CSV table of C-alpha atoms in Angstrom, one decimal:
chain,number,residue,atom,x,y,z
U,6,MET,CA,-0.1,22.3,-5.1
U,7,ILE,CA,2.0,23.5,-2.1
U,8,VAL,CA,5.2,21.8,-0.8
U,9,SER,CA,6.6,22.3,2.7
U,10,ILE,CA,9.7,20.6,4.2
U,11,VAL,CA,9.6,18.5,7.3
U,12,ASN,CA,13.0,19.2,8.8
U,13,VAL,CA,12.7,16.7,11.6
U,14,TYR,CA,13.2,13.9,9.1
U,15,ALA,CA,15.5,15.7,6.7
U,16,GLN,CA,18.6,15.3,9.0
U,17,ALA,CA,18.6,11.5,8.7
U,18,LEU,CA,18.1,11.3,4.9
U,19,VAL,CA,20.0,12.3,1.8
U,20,ALA,CA,16.8,13.8,0.4
U,21,PRO,CA,14.4,15.7,2.7
U,22,VAL,CA,10.9,14.5,3.4
U,23,LYS,CA,8.2,16.9,2.2
U,24,VAL,CA,4.6,17.4,3.0
U,25,MET,CA,2.8,18.0,-0.3
U,26,HIS,CA,-0.7,19.4,-0.7
U,27,TRP,CA,-3.4,18.9,-3.3
U,28,VAL,CA,-6.9,20.3,-3.8
U,29,VAL,CA,-9.1,17.4,-5.1
U,30,GLY,CA,-12.5,18.7,-6.0
U,31,ASP,CA,-13.1,21.2,-3.2
U,32,THR,CA,-11.1,19.3,-0.6
U,33,SER,CA,-7.5,19.9,0.6
U,34,ARG,CA,-5.4,16.7,0.8
U,35,GLU,CA,-1.9,16.1,1.9
U,36,ALA,CA,0.8,13.4,1.9
U,37,MET,CA,4.2,13.0,3.4
U,38,ILE,CA,6.7,12.0,0.7
U,39,TYR,CA,10.4,11.1,0.4
U,40,ILE,CA,11.8,11.8,-3.1
U,41,PRO,CA,15.4,10.6,-3.9
U,42,THR,CA,17.7,13.2,-5.3
U,43,THR,CA,18.0,11.2,-8.5
U,44,ALA,CA,14.3,11.1,-9.2
U,45,LYS,CA,14.5,13.8,-11.9
U,46,THR,CA,17.2,12.1,-13.8
U,47,LYS,CA,16.7,8.3,-13.3
U,48,ALA,CA,13.6,6.1,-13.6
U,49,THR,CA,12.3,5.9,-10.1
U,50,PRO,CA,9.9,3.4,-8.4
U,51,ILE,CA,7.0,4.7,-6.2
U,52,ILE,CA,5.6,3.0,-3.1
U,53,PHE,CA,2.2,4.3,-1.9
U,54,VAL,CA,1.7,3.6,1.8
U,55,PHE,CA,-1.8,3.9,3.4
U,56,HIS,CA,-2.4,4.2,7.2
U,57,GLY,CA,-5.2,2.4,9.0
U,58,HIS,CA,-8.4,3.9,10.4
U,59,GLY,CA,-7.4,6.5,12.9
U,60,GLY,CA,-3.8,6.6,11.7
U,61,THR,CA,-1.6,9.4,10.4
U,62,MET,CA,0.7,9.7,7.5
U,63,GLY,CA,3.6,10.6,9.9
U,64,ASN,CA,3.2,7.5,12.0
U,65,MET,CA,3.0,5.4,8.8
U,66,PHE,CA,6.1,6.9,7.4
U,67,ARG,CA,8.1,6.5,10.6
U,68,SER,CA,7.0,2.9,11.4
U,69,ARG,CA,7.6,1.5,7.9
U,70,GLY,CA,11.0,2.9,7.2
U,71,PHE,CA,10.8,2.1,3.5
U,72,GLU,CA,13.0,5.0,2.5
U,73,LYS,CA,15.8,3.4,4.4
U,74,LEU,CA,15.3,0.0,2.9
U,75,TRP,CA,14.9,1.3,-0.7
U,76,PRO,CA,16.4,4.8,-0.8
U,77,GLU,CA,16.2,4.9,-4.6
U,78,ALA,CA,12.4,4.8,-4.5
U,79,ILE,CA,9.8,7.5,-3.9
U,80,VAL,CA,7.9,6.7,-0.7
U,81,ILE,CA,4.6,8.5,-0.3
U,82,CYS,CA,2.3,8.3,2.8
U,83,PRO,CA,-1.0,10.0,2.2
U,84,GLN,CA,-3.3,11.3,4.9
U,85,GLY,CA,-6.9,10.0,5.1
U,86,LEU,CA,-10.0,12.1,5.9
U,87,ASN,CA,-12.5,11.4,8.6
U,88,THR,CA,-14.4,8.3,7.6
U,89,PRO,CA,-17.1,6.1,9.2
U,90,GLY,CA,-15.3,2.9,10.2
U,91,GLN,CA,-16.7,-0.5,9.2
U,92,LEU,CA,-15.6,-2.2,12.5
U,93,THR,CA,-15.0,0.8,14.7
U,94,ASP,CA,-15.8,4.5,14.8
U,95,PRO,CA,-19.2,4.4,13.1
U,96,GLN,CA,-19.6,8.2,13.6
U,97,GLY,CA,-16.5,8.8,11.4
U,98,LYS,CA,-14.6,11.0,13.8
U,99,LEU,CA,-11.2,9.5,12.7
U,100,PRO,CA,-9.4,9.5,9.4
U,101,GLY,CA,-9.5,6.6,7.0
U,102,TRP,CA,-10.2,5.6,3.4
U,103,GLN,CA,-13.2,4.8,1.1
U,104,LYS,CA,-14.1,1.1,1.0
U,105,THR,CA,-15.7,0.4,-2.3
U,106,PRO,CA,-16.0,2.0,-5.8
U,107,GLY,CA,-18.2,5.0,-5.6
U,108,ASP,CA,-18.0,5.3,-1.8
U,109,MET,CA,-17.7,8.9,-0.7
U,110,LYS,CA,-17.8,10.0,-4.3
U,111,ASP,CA,-14.5,8.2,-4.9
U,112,ARG,CA,-12.7,11.0,-3.0
U,113,ASP,CA,-9.7,8.7,-2.2
U,114,LEU,CA,-9.3,7.2,-5.6
U,115,LEU,CA,-9.4,10.7,-7.1
U,116,PHE,CA,-6.7,11.7,-4.6
U,117,PHE,CA,-4.6,8.8,-5.7
U,118,ASP,CA,-5.0,9.8,-9.3
U,119,ALA,CA,-3.9,13.4,-8.4
U,120,MET,CA,-0.8,12.2,-6.5
U,121,LEU,CA,0.4,9.9,-9.3
U,122,LYS,CA,-0.2,12.7,-11.9
U,123,THR,CA,1.9,15.1,-9.9
U,124,LEU,CA,4.7,12.6,-9.4
U,125,ARG,CA,4.8,11.8,-13.1
U,126,GLN,CA,5.0,15.5,-13.9
U,127,ASP,CA,7.7,16.3,-11.4
U,128,CYS,CA,9.8,13.1,-11.5
U,129,MET,CA,11.1,10.5,-13.9
U,130,VAL,CA,8.7,7.7,-12.7
U,131,ASP,CA,9.4,4.1,-13.5
U,132,ASN,CA,5.9,3.2,-14.6
U,133,LYS,CA,6.7,-0.5,-14.4
U,134,ARG,CA,7.5,-0.2,-10.6
U,135,ILE,CA,4.6,1.4,-8.9
U,136,TYR,CA,3.5,-0.3,-5.6
U,137,ALA,CA,0.9,0.0,-2.9
U,138,THR,CA,0.7,-1.2,0.7
U,139,GLY,CA,-1.5,-0.4,3.6
U,140,HIS,CA,-2.7,-1.6,7.0
U,141,SER,CA,-6.2,-2.4,8.1
U,142,ASN,CA,-8.5,0.1,6.5
U,143,GLY,CA,-5.5,1.2,4.5
U,144,GLY,CA,-5.0,-2.4,3.5
U,145,GLY,CA,-8.6,-2.5,2.3
U,146,PHE,CA,-7.9,0.6,0.3
U,147,THR,CA,-4.9,-1.2,-1.2
U,148,TYR,CA,-7.3,-4.0,-2.3
U,149,LEU,CA,-9.6,-1.3,-3.8
U,150,LEU,CA,-6.7,0.1,-5.8
U,151,TRP,CA,-6.0,-3.4,-7.1
U,152,ALA,CA,-9.6,-3.7,-8.1
U,153,THR,CA,-9.9,-0.3,-9.7
U,154,ARG,CA,-6.4,0.8,-10.7
U,155,GLY,CA,-4.7,-2.6,-11.0
U,156,ASP,CA,-3.1,-1.9,-14.4
U,157,VAL,CA,-1.0,0.9,-12.9
U,158,PHE,CA,0.7,-1.3,-10.3
U,159,ALA,CA,3.5,-3.9,-10.3
U,160,SER,CA,2.3,-5.5,-7.0
U,161,PHE,CA,0.5,-5.0,-3.7
U,162,ALA,CA,1.1,-5.7,0.0
U,163,PRO,CA,-2.0,-5.2,2.2
U,164,SER,CA,-1.9,-6.1,5.9
U,165,ALA,CA,-4.6,-6.9,8.4
U,166,ALA,CA,-7.3,-6.5,5.8
U,167,VAL,CA,-9.7,-8.1,3.5
U,168,GLY,CA,-11.2,-7.0,0.1
U,169,GLY,CA,-14.4,-8.9,0.2
U,170,LYS,CA,-16.6,-6.4,-1.6
U,171,VAL,CA,-14.1,-6.0,-4.4
U,172,VAL,CA,-12.6,-9.4,-4.7
U,173,HIS,CA,-14.7,-10.2,-7.8
U,174,LEU,CA,-12.9,-7.2,-9.5
U,175,LEU,CA,-9.4,-8.4,-8.9
U,176,LYS,CA,-7.3,-9.6,-11.8
U,177,PRO,CA,-4.0,-11.5,-11.4
U,178,LYS,CA,-1.3,-9.4,-9.9
U,179,PRO,CA,1.7,-10.2,-7.6
U,180,ALA,CA,0.6,-9.7,-4.0
U,181,MET,CA,1.8,-10.1,-0.5
U,182,HIS,CA,-0.7,-10.4,2.3
U,183,ILE,CA,0.3,-9.8,5.9
U,184,MET,CA,-1.8,-11.1,8.8
U,185,GLY,CA,-1.7,-11.8,12.5
U,186,GLU,CA,-2.8,-15.2,13.8
U,187,GLN,CA,-4.4,-13.5,16.8
U,188,ASP,CA,-6.0,-10.5,15.1
U,189,PRO,CA,-9.1,-9.6,17.2
U,190,LEU,CA,-10.4,-7.0,14.7
U,191,VAL,CA,-10.1,-8.4,11.2
U,192,LYS,CA,-10.6,-12.0,12.1
U,193,PRO,CA,-7.9,-14.5,11.0
U,194,GLU,CA,-10.6,-16.7,9.3
U,195,TRP,CA,-11.7,-13.8,7.2
U,196,GLN,CA,-8.1,-13.1,6.1
U,197,ARG,CA,-7.4,-16.8,5.4
U,198,ALA,CA,-10.4,-16.9,3.2
U,199,MET,CA,-9.1,-13.8,1.4
U,200,CYS,CA,-5.7,-15.3,1.0
U,201,GLN,CA,-7.2,-18.4,-0.6
U,202,ARG,CA,-9.1,-16.2,-3.1
U,203,ILE,CA,-5.8,-14.4,-4.0
U,204,LEU,CA,-4.0,-17.7,-4.5
U,205,LYS,CA,-6.9,-18.9,-6.8
U,206,ILE,CA,-7.1,-15.6,-8.7
U,207,ASN,CA,-3.3,-15.7,-9.3
U,208,ALA,CA,-3.3,-19.4,-10.3
U,209,CYS,CA,-0.8,-20.2,-7.6
U,210,ASN,CA,0.6,-23.6,-6.8
U,211,ASN,CA,-0.8,-25.4,-3.7
U,212,GLN,CA,2.7,-25.9,-2.2
U,213,GLY,CA,4.6,-22.9,-1.0
U,214,LYS,CA,8.3,-22.3,-0.5
U,215,ALA,CA,9.8,-20.6,2.5
U,216,TYR,CA,10.5,-16.9,1.7
U,217,ALA,CA,11.4,-15.3,5.0
U,218,GLN,CA,10.5,-15.8,8.7
U,219,TYR,CA,6.7,-16.1,8.8
U,220,ALA,CA,6.5,-15.8,5.0
U,221,THR,CA,5.7,-18.4,2.3
U,222,LEU,CA,6.0,-17.8,-1.4
U,223,TYR,CA,3.6,-19.4,-3.9
U,224,PHE,CA,4.6,-19.5,-7.5
U,225,SER,CA,2.0,-18.8,-10.2
U,226,THR,CA,1.3,-20.1,-13.6
U,227,THR,CA,0.4,-16.5,-14.6
U,228,GLU,CA,3.7,-15.1,-13.3
U,229,THR,CA,1.8,-13.4,-10.5
U,230,PRO,CA,3.4,-14.9,-7.3
U,231,VAL,CA,1.8,-14.5,-3.9
U,232,VAL,CA,3.6,-14.2,-0.5
U,233,LEU,CA,1.6,-15.0,2.6
U,234,TYR,CA,3.2,-13.5,5.7
U,235,VAL,CA,1.5,-15.0,8.8
U,236,HIS,CA,2.9,-13.7,12.1
U,237,PRO,CA,1.9,-14.7,15.6
U,238,GLY,CA,0.6,-11.3,16.7
U,239,GLY,CA,-2.7,-9.4,16.6
U,240,HIS,CA,-3.9,-6.4,14.6
U,241,THR,CA,-0.4,-5.2,14.2
U,242,TYR,CA,2.3,-4.8,11.6
U,243,PRO,CA,5.7,-6.3,12.6
U,244,SER,CA,8.6,-4.0,11.9
U,245,GLU,CA,10.4,-7.0,10.4
U,246,ALA,CA,7.8,-7.2,7.7
U,247,SER,CA,9.0,-4.0,6.0
U,248,ALA,CA,12.2,-5.7,4.7
U,249,VAL,CA,10.2,-8.6,3.3
U,250,VAL,CA,7.7,-6.2,1.6
U,251,ILE,CA,10.6,-4.3,-0.1
U,252,ARG,CA,12.2,-7.6,-1.1
U,253,PHE,CA,9.0,-8.7,-2.7
U,254,PHE,CA,8.3,-5.3,-4.4
U,255,LYS,CA,11.9,-5.3,-5.9
U,256,SER,CA,11.2,-8.7,-7.4
U,257,THR,CA,8.1,-7.6,-9.3
U,258,VAL,CA,7.5,-5.4,-12.3
U,259,ASN,CA,4.4,-4.4,-14.2
U,260,LYS,CA,4.3,-6.5,-17.4
U,261,GLN,CA,1.1,-4.9,-18.7
């Protein structure tokens, strides 16, 4: 594993942002990561953040700003590899993530395992506070992590995504789903159906409670609440959503 420093971000943060490298199988992988200075001496949460198809780890890191909203947490934005898209880019010329268990020989699930192993070796990780969020294809991968690595996580926050092919594998977990009412790519009706499945899986009440602008909280009889964040935009992630994601993550811990 090789670590390099990204100085352009370091000036604005107490701890520098690093690009870390792994070799998974025979493939080189990398992720941009913010690690608090206290991570070696204090139990530290982790937020995994997955970009959409065609995205980059750098853009995901900059646009979310999670390290500013929760500076005590490790924030890691991995970089995907070229992947055939389900809705666009069928030739796979742009980076993305595997979609189902076994897809692409589980290259991205194995990458996740390697990242988490390294962080647990290098830092004092709070194993009750590990989180995942992602947008579009990255949101789909977030659902895949819920389906295949769910016991590791405290909660999830996918956006502009569905998990149709793995929904039958989901077990109750706190979740926040972010969607745009005008999404032209991942159709709103698909996402609404996904949200209904999540509410059912998590045994949530039918009546929700206002949580933030655009966000409604649904309490759960299994203590796995759901927040639905429905904004008026398209296949986008509102910058205001980041504060709501962090608020939700901070409210959830892994009880398994």
